[in-house]
Short mmCIF file of C-alpha atoms in Angstrom, two decimals:
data_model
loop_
_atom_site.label_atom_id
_atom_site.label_comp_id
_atom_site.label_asym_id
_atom_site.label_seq_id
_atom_site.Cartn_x
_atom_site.Cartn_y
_atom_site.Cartn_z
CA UNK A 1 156.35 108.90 92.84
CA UNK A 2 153.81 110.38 95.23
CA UNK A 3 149.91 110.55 94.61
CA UNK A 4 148.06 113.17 96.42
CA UNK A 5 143.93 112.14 96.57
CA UNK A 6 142.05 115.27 97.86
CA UNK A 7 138.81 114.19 100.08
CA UNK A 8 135.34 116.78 100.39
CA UNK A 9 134.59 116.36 104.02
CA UNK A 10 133.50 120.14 104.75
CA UNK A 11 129.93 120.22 106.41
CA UNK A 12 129.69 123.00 104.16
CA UNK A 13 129.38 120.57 101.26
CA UNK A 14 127.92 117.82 103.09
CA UNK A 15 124.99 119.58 104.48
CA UNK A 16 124.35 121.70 101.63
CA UNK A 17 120.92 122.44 101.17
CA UNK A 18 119.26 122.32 97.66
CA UNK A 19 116.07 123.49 96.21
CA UNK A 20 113.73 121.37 94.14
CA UNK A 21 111.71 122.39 91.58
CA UNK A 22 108.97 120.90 89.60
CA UNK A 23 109.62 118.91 86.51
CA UNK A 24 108.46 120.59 83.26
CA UNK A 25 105.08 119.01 81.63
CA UNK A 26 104.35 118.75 77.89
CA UNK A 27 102.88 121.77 75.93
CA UNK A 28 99.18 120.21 76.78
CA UNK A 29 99.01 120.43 80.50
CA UNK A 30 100.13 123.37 82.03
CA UNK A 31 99.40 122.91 86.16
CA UNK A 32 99.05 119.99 88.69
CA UNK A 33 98.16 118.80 92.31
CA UNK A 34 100.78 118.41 94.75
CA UNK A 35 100.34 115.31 96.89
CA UNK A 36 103.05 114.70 99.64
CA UNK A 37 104.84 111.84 100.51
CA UNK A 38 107.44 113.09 102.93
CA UNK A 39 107.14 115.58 105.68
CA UNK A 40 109.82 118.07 107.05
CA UNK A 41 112.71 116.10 108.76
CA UNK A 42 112.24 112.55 106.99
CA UNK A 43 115.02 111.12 105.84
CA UNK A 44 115.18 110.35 101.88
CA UNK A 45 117.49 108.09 100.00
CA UNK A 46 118.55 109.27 96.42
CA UNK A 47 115.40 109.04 93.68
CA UNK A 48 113.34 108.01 96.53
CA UNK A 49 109.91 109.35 95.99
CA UNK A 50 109.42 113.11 97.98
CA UNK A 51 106.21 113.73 96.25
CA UNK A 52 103.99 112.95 93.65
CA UNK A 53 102.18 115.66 91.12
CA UNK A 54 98.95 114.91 89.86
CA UNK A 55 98.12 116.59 86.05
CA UNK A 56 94.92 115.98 84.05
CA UNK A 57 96.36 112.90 82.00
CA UNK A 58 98.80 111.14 84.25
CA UNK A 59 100.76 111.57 87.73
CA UNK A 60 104.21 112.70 87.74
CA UNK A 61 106.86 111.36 90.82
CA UNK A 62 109.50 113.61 92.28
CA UNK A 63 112.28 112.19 93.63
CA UNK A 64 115.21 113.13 95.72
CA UNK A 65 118.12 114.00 94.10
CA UNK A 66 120.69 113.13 96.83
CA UNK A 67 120.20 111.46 99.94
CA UNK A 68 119.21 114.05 103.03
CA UNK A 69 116.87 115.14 104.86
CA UNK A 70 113.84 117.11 104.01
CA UNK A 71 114.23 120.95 105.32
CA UNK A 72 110.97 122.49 104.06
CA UNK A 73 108.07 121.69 101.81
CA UNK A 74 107.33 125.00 100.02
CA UNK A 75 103.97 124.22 98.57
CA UNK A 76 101.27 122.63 100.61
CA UNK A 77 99.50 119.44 100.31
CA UNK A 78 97.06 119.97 97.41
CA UNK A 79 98.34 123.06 96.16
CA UNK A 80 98.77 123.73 92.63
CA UNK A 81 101.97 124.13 90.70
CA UNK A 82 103.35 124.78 87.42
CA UNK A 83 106.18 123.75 85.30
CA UNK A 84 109.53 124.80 87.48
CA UNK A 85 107.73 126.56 90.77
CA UNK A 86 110.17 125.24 93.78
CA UNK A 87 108.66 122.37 95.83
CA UNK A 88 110.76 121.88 98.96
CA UNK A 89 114.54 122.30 99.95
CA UNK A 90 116.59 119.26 100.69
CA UNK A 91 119.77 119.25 103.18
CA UNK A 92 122.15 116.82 101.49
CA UNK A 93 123.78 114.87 103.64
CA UNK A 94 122.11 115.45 107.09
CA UNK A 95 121.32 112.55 108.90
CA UNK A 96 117.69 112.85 110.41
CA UNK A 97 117.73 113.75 114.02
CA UNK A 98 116.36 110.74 116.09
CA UNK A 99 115.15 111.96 119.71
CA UNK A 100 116.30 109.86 122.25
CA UNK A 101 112.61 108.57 123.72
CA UNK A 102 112.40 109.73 127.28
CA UNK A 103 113.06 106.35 129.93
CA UNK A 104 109.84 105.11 130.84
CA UNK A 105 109.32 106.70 134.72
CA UNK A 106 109.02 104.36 137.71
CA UNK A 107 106.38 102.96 138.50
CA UNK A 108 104.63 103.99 141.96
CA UNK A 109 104.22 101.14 144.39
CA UNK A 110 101.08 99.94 144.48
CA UNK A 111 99.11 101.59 147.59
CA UNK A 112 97.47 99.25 149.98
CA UNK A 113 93.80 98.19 149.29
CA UNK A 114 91.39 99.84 151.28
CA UNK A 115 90.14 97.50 153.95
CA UNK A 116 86.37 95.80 153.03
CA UNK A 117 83.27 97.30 154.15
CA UNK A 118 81.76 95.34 157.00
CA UNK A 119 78.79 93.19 155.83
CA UNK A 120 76.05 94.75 156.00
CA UNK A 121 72.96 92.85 157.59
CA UNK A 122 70.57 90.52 155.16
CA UNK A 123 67.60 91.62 155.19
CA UNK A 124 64.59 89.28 156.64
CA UNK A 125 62.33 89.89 153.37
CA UNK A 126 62.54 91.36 150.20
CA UNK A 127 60.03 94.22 148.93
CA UNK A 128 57.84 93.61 146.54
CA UNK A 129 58.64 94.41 143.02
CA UNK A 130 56.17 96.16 141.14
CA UNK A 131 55.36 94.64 137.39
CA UNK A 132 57.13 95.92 134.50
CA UNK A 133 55.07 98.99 133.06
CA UNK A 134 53.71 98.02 129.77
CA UNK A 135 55.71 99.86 126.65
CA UNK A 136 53.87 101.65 124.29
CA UNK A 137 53.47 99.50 120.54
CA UNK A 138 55.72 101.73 117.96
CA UNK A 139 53.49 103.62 115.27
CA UNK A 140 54.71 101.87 112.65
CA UNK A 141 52.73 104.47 110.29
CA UNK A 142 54.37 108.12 109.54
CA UNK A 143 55.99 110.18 107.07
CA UNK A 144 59.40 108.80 107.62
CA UNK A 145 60.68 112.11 108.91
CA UNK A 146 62.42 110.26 111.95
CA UNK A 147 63.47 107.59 109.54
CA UNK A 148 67.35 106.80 110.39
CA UNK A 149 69.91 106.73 107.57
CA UNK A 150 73.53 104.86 106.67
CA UNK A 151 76.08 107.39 107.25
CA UNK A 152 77.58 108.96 103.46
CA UNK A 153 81.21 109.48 102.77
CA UNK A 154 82.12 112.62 100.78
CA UNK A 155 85.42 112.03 98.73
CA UNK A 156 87.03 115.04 97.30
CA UNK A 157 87.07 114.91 93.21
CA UNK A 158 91.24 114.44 92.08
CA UNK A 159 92.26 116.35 89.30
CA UNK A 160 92.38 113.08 86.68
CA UNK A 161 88.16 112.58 87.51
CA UNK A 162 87.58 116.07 87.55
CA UNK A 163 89.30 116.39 83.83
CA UNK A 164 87.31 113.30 82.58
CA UNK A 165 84.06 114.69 83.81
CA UNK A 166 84.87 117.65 82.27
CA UNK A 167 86.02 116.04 79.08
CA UNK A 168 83.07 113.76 78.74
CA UNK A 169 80.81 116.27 79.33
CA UNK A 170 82.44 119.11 76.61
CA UNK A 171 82.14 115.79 74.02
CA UNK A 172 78.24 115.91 74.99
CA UNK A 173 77.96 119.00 74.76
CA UNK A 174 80.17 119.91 71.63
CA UNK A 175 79.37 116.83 69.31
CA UNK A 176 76.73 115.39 67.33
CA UNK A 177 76.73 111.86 68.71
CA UNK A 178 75.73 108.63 67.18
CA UNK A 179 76.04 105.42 67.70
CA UNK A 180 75.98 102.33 64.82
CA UNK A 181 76.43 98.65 66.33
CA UNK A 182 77.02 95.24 64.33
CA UNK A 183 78.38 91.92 65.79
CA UNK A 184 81.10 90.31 64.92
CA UNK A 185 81.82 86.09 64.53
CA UNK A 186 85.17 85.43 66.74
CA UNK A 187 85.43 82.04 65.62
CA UNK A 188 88.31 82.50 63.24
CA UNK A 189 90.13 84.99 65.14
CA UNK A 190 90.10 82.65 68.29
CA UNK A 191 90.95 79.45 66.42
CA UNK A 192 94.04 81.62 65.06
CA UNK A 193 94.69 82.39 68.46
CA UNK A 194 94.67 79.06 69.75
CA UNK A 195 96.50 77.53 66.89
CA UNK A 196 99.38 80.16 66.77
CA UNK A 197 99.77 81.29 70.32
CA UNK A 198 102.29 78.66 71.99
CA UNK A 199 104.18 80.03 69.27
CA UNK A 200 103.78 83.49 68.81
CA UNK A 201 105.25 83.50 73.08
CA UNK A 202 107.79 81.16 72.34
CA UNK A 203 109.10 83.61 69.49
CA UNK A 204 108.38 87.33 70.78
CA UNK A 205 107.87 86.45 74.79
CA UNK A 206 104.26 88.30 74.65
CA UNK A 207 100.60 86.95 74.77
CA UNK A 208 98.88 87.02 70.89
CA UNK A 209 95.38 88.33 72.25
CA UNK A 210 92.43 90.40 70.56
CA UNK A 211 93.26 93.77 70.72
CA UNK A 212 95.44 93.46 68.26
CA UNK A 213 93.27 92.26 65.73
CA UNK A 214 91.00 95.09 66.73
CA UNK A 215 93.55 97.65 66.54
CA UNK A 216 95.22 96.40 63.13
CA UNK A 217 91.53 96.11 61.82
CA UNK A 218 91.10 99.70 62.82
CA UNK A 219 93.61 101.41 61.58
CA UNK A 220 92.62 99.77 57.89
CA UNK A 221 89.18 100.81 58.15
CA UNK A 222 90.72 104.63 58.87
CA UNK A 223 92.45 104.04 55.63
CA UNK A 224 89.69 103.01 53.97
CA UNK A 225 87.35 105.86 55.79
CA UNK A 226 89.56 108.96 55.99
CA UNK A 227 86.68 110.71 57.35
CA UNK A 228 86.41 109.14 60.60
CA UNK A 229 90.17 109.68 61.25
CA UNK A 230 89.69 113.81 60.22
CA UNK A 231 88.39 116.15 62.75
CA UNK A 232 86.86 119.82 63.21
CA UNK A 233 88.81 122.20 64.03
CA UNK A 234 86.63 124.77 65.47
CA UNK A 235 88.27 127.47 65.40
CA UNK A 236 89.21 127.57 61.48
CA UNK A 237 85.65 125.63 60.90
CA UNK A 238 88.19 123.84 59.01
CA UNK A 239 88.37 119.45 58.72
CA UNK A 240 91.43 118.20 59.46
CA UNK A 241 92.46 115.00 57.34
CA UNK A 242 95.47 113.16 59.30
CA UNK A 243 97.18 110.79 57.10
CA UNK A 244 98.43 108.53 60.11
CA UNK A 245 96.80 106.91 62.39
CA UNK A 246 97.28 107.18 66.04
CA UNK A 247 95.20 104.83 67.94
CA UNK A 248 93.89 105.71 71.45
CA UNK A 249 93.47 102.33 73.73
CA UNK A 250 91.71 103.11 76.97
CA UNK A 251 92.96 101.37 79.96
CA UNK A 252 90.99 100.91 83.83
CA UNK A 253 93.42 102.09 86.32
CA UNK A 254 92.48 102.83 90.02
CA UNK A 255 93.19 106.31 89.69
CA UNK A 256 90.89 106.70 86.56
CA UNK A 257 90.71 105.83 82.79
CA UNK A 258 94.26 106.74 80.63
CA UNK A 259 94.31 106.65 77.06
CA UNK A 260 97.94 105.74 76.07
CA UNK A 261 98.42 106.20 72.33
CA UNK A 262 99.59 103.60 69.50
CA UNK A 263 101.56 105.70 67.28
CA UNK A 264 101.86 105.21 63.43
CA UNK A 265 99.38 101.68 63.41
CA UNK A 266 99.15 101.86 59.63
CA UNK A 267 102.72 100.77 59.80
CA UNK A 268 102.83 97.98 62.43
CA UNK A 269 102.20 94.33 62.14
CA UNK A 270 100.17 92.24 65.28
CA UNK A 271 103.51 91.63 66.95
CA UNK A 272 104.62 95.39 66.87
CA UNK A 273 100.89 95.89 67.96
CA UNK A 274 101.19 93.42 70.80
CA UNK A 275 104.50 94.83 72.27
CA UNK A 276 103.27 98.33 72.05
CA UNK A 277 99.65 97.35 73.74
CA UNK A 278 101.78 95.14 76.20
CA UNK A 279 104.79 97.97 77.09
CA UNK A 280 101.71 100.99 77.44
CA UNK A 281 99.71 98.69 79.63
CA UNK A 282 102.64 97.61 81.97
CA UNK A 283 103.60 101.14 82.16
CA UNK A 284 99.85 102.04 83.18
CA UNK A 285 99.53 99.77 85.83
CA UNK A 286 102.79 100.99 87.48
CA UNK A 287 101.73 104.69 87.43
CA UNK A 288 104.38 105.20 84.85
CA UNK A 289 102.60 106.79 81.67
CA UNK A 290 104.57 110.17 80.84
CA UNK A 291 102.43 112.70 79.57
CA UNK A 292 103.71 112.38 76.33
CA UNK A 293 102.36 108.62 75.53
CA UNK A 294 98.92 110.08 76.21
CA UNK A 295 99.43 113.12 73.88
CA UNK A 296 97.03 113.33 70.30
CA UNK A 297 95.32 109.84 69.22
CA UNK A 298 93.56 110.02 65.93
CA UNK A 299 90.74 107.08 67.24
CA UNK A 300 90.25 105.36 70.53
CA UNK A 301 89.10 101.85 71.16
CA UNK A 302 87.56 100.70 74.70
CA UNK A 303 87.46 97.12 75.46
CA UNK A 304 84.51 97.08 78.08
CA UNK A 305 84.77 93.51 77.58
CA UNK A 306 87.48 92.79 80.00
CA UNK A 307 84.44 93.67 82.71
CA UNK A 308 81.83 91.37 81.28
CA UNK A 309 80.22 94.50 79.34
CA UNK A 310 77.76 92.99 76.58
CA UNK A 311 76.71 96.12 74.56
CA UNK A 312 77.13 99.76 75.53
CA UNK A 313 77.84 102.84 73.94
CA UNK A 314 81.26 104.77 74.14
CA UNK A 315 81.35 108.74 74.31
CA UNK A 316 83.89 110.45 72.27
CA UNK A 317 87.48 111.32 73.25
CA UNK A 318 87.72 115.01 72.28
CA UNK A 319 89.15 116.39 70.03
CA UNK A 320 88.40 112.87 68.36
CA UNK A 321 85.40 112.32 65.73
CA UNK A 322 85.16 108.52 66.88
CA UNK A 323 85.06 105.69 69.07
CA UNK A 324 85.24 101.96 68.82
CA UNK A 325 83.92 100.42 71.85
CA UNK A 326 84.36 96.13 72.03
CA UNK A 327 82.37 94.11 74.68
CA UNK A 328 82.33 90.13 75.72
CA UNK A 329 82.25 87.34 73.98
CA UNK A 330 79.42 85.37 74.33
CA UNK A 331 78.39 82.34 72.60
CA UNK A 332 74.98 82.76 70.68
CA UNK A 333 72.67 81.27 67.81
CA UNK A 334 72.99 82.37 64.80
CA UNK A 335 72.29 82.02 60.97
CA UNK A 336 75.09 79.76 59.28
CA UNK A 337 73.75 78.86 56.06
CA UNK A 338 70.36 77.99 56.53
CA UNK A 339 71.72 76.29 60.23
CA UNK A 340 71.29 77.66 63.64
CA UNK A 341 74.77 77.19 65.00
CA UNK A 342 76.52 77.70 68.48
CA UNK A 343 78.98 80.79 67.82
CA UNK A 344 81.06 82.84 70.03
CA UNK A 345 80.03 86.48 69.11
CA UNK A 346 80.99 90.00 70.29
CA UNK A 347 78.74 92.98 69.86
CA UNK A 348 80.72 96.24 68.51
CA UNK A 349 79.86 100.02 68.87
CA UNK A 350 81.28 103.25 66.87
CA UNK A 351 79.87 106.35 68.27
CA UNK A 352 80.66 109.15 65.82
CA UNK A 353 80.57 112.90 65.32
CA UNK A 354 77.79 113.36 62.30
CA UNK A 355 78.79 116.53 62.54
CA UNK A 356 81.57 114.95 60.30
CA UNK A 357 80.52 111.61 59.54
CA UNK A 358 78.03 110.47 57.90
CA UNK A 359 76.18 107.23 58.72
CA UNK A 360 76.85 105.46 55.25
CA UNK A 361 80.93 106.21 56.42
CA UNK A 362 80.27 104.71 60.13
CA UNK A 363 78.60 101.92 59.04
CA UNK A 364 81.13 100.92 56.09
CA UNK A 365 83.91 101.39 59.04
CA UNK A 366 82.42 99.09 61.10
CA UNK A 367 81.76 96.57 58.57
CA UNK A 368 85.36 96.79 57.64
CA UNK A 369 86.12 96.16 61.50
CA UNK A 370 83.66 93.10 60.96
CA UNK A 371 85.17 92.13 57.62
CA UNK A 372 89.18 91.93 59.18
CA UNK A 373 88.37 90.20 62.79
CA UNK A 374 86.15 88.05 60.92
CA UNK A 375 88.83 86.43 58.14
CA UNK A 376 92.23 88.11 58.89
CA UNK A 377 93.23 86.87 55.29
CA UNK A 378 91.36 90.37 54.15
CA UNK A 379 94.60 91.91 54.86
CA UNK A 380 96.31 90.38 52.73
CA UNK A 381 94.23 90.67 49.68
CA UNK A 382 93.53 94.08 50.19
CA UNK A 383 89.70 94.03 49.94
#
């Protein structure tokens, strides 16, 4: 029995040139900034990077899709593009053309040195030399008109800045702000933490830390204060009660600030909490946040904290009626019954639309924030 194997070894197939198009976003961003990676003629491996396109909520890479060589970028550097417009064509196969670097020419011989100058004569006396003329003092008075400056660097806006600028300022402009504060005792929490932690790695491979109590405490406090989890719709001048909770946790990243989302809260426990906080994070720091983990959020928390912040007061995430902002722990007197004590104690913010909320809801939210980091056992008892 003969087997007949059939090879493709036409040029025709090998050097077969493609076109690449841009990835489709999600329904909320509809263009992005092209940055370049590769120029015509580089050589690409398959899924290595080509170029990278940068949208109002996250940056998305474009690879290769076959190793090659690239033939033409269709869209220049910093040009916008849309969901589908082609990018750049792609020879498969082609091997980039390396120029053969021209042999280094021969070098001259050195000509001869020119022969010295005959010495000249010394001279029998040297003429006198005059005293220095006396410089004129600096008028250190003036109007500072000469006055010399550091040079400045101007830095073009990207697209991620330019949409939180432009976010930020819309929430200034559209809501009725307000702030509420109250501080909360971390004593508990922490000895939890310390007690349980060895633990809590050994048996789910993650870090127990704070967010979570701030995010499980959260999303009770929305159950408890619907209000602060509803929003305006402005265009119905209708308010929108959401009976989930999505919870908004802003991360630092040196592009800008992302806001991944925690989906469904009310139903997760701390560890589901901690994976999710610990899987969104990883995937932040790597550049790797899809559009869609950014997408709605019912709440947002900031942890300003992680910088040393001690009190400060967050600006809303539109279309969001709130924000929880958490800041350092610091250890401070305080009031135990009667007793000035030593306890380690975080200041907490909710800025909130009153448009929507009123104060006697923010501040019963953010005791109920208080209430769960405080004694975790709240939880339990449903109180």
């Amino acid at each position: 029995v003969f087997h007949i194997r059939y090879f493709k070894t036409s040029a025709v197939h090998r050097d077969e040139v493609v076109t690449v198009k841009t990835p489709a976003f999600a329904e909320s961003v509809t263009e992005g900034d092209v940055r370049w990676e590769k120029a015509v003629g580089d050589s690409v491996k398959e899924d290595e990077v080509v170029c990278e396109i940068e949208t109002d909520k996250t940056s998305v890479q474009v690879p290769a899709p076959a190793a090659g060589v690239i033939e033409e970028l269709l869209v220049p550097d910093g040009g916008k593009v849309e969901g589908g417009t082609p990018l750049f064509k792609l020879r498969k196969g082609a091997a980039a053309a390396a120029e053969a670097a021209p042999p280094p020419a021969a070098e001259a011989p050195a000509a001869a040195p020119p022969p010295p100058p005959p010495p000249a004569s010394a001279p029998t006396a040297m003429p006198p030399v005059p005293p220095p003329a006396a410089q004129p003092k600096p008028d250190i008075t003036g109007d500072g008109s000469q006055m010399v400056c550091s040079p400045s660097v101007q830095v073009k806006m990207n697209r991620m800045r330019l949409r939180i600028a432009q976010r930020l300022k819309e929430a200034q402009n559209t809501c009725a702000m307000l702030t509420t504060f109250n501080e909360v005792d971390m004593s508990n929490i922490q000895e939890m933490r310390t007690v349980y932690k060895d633990a809590f790695l050994k048996k789910h491979s993650i870090k127990l830390g704070f967010m979570s109590a701030f995010v499980k405490a959260a999303a009770y406090a929305l159950t408890d204060q619907p209000a602060v989890n509803a929003v305006i719709d402005d265009t119905t001048k209708e308010i929108v009660y959401r009976e989930y909770v999505d919870i908004s946790v802003a991360v630092a990243t040196p592009k800008g600030l992302v806001v991944p989302v925690i989906r469904n809260v009310e139903t997760m426990n701390f560890t589901d909490i901690e994976k999710a906080i610990n899987a969104l994070g990883e995937k932040a720091r790597k550049n790797e946040l899809a559009v869609e983990d950014m997408d709605g959020g019912t709440f947002t928390i900031s942890n300003g904290g992680v910088f040393g912040s001690m009190f400060g007061t967050p600006i809303i995430n539109p279309p969001q009626s709130a924000i929880l902002g958490m800041h350092g722990i610091f250890e401070r007197p305080v009031a135990i019954n009667g007793k000035v004590e030593i306890r380690p104690m975080m200041y907490v913010a909710l800025t909130y639309d009153h448009r929507l909320v009123d104060g006697r809801e923010a501040v019963t939210f953010l005791r109920k924030i208080k209430a769960v980091v405080e004694d975790p056992r709240v939880l339990l008892l449903d109180m």
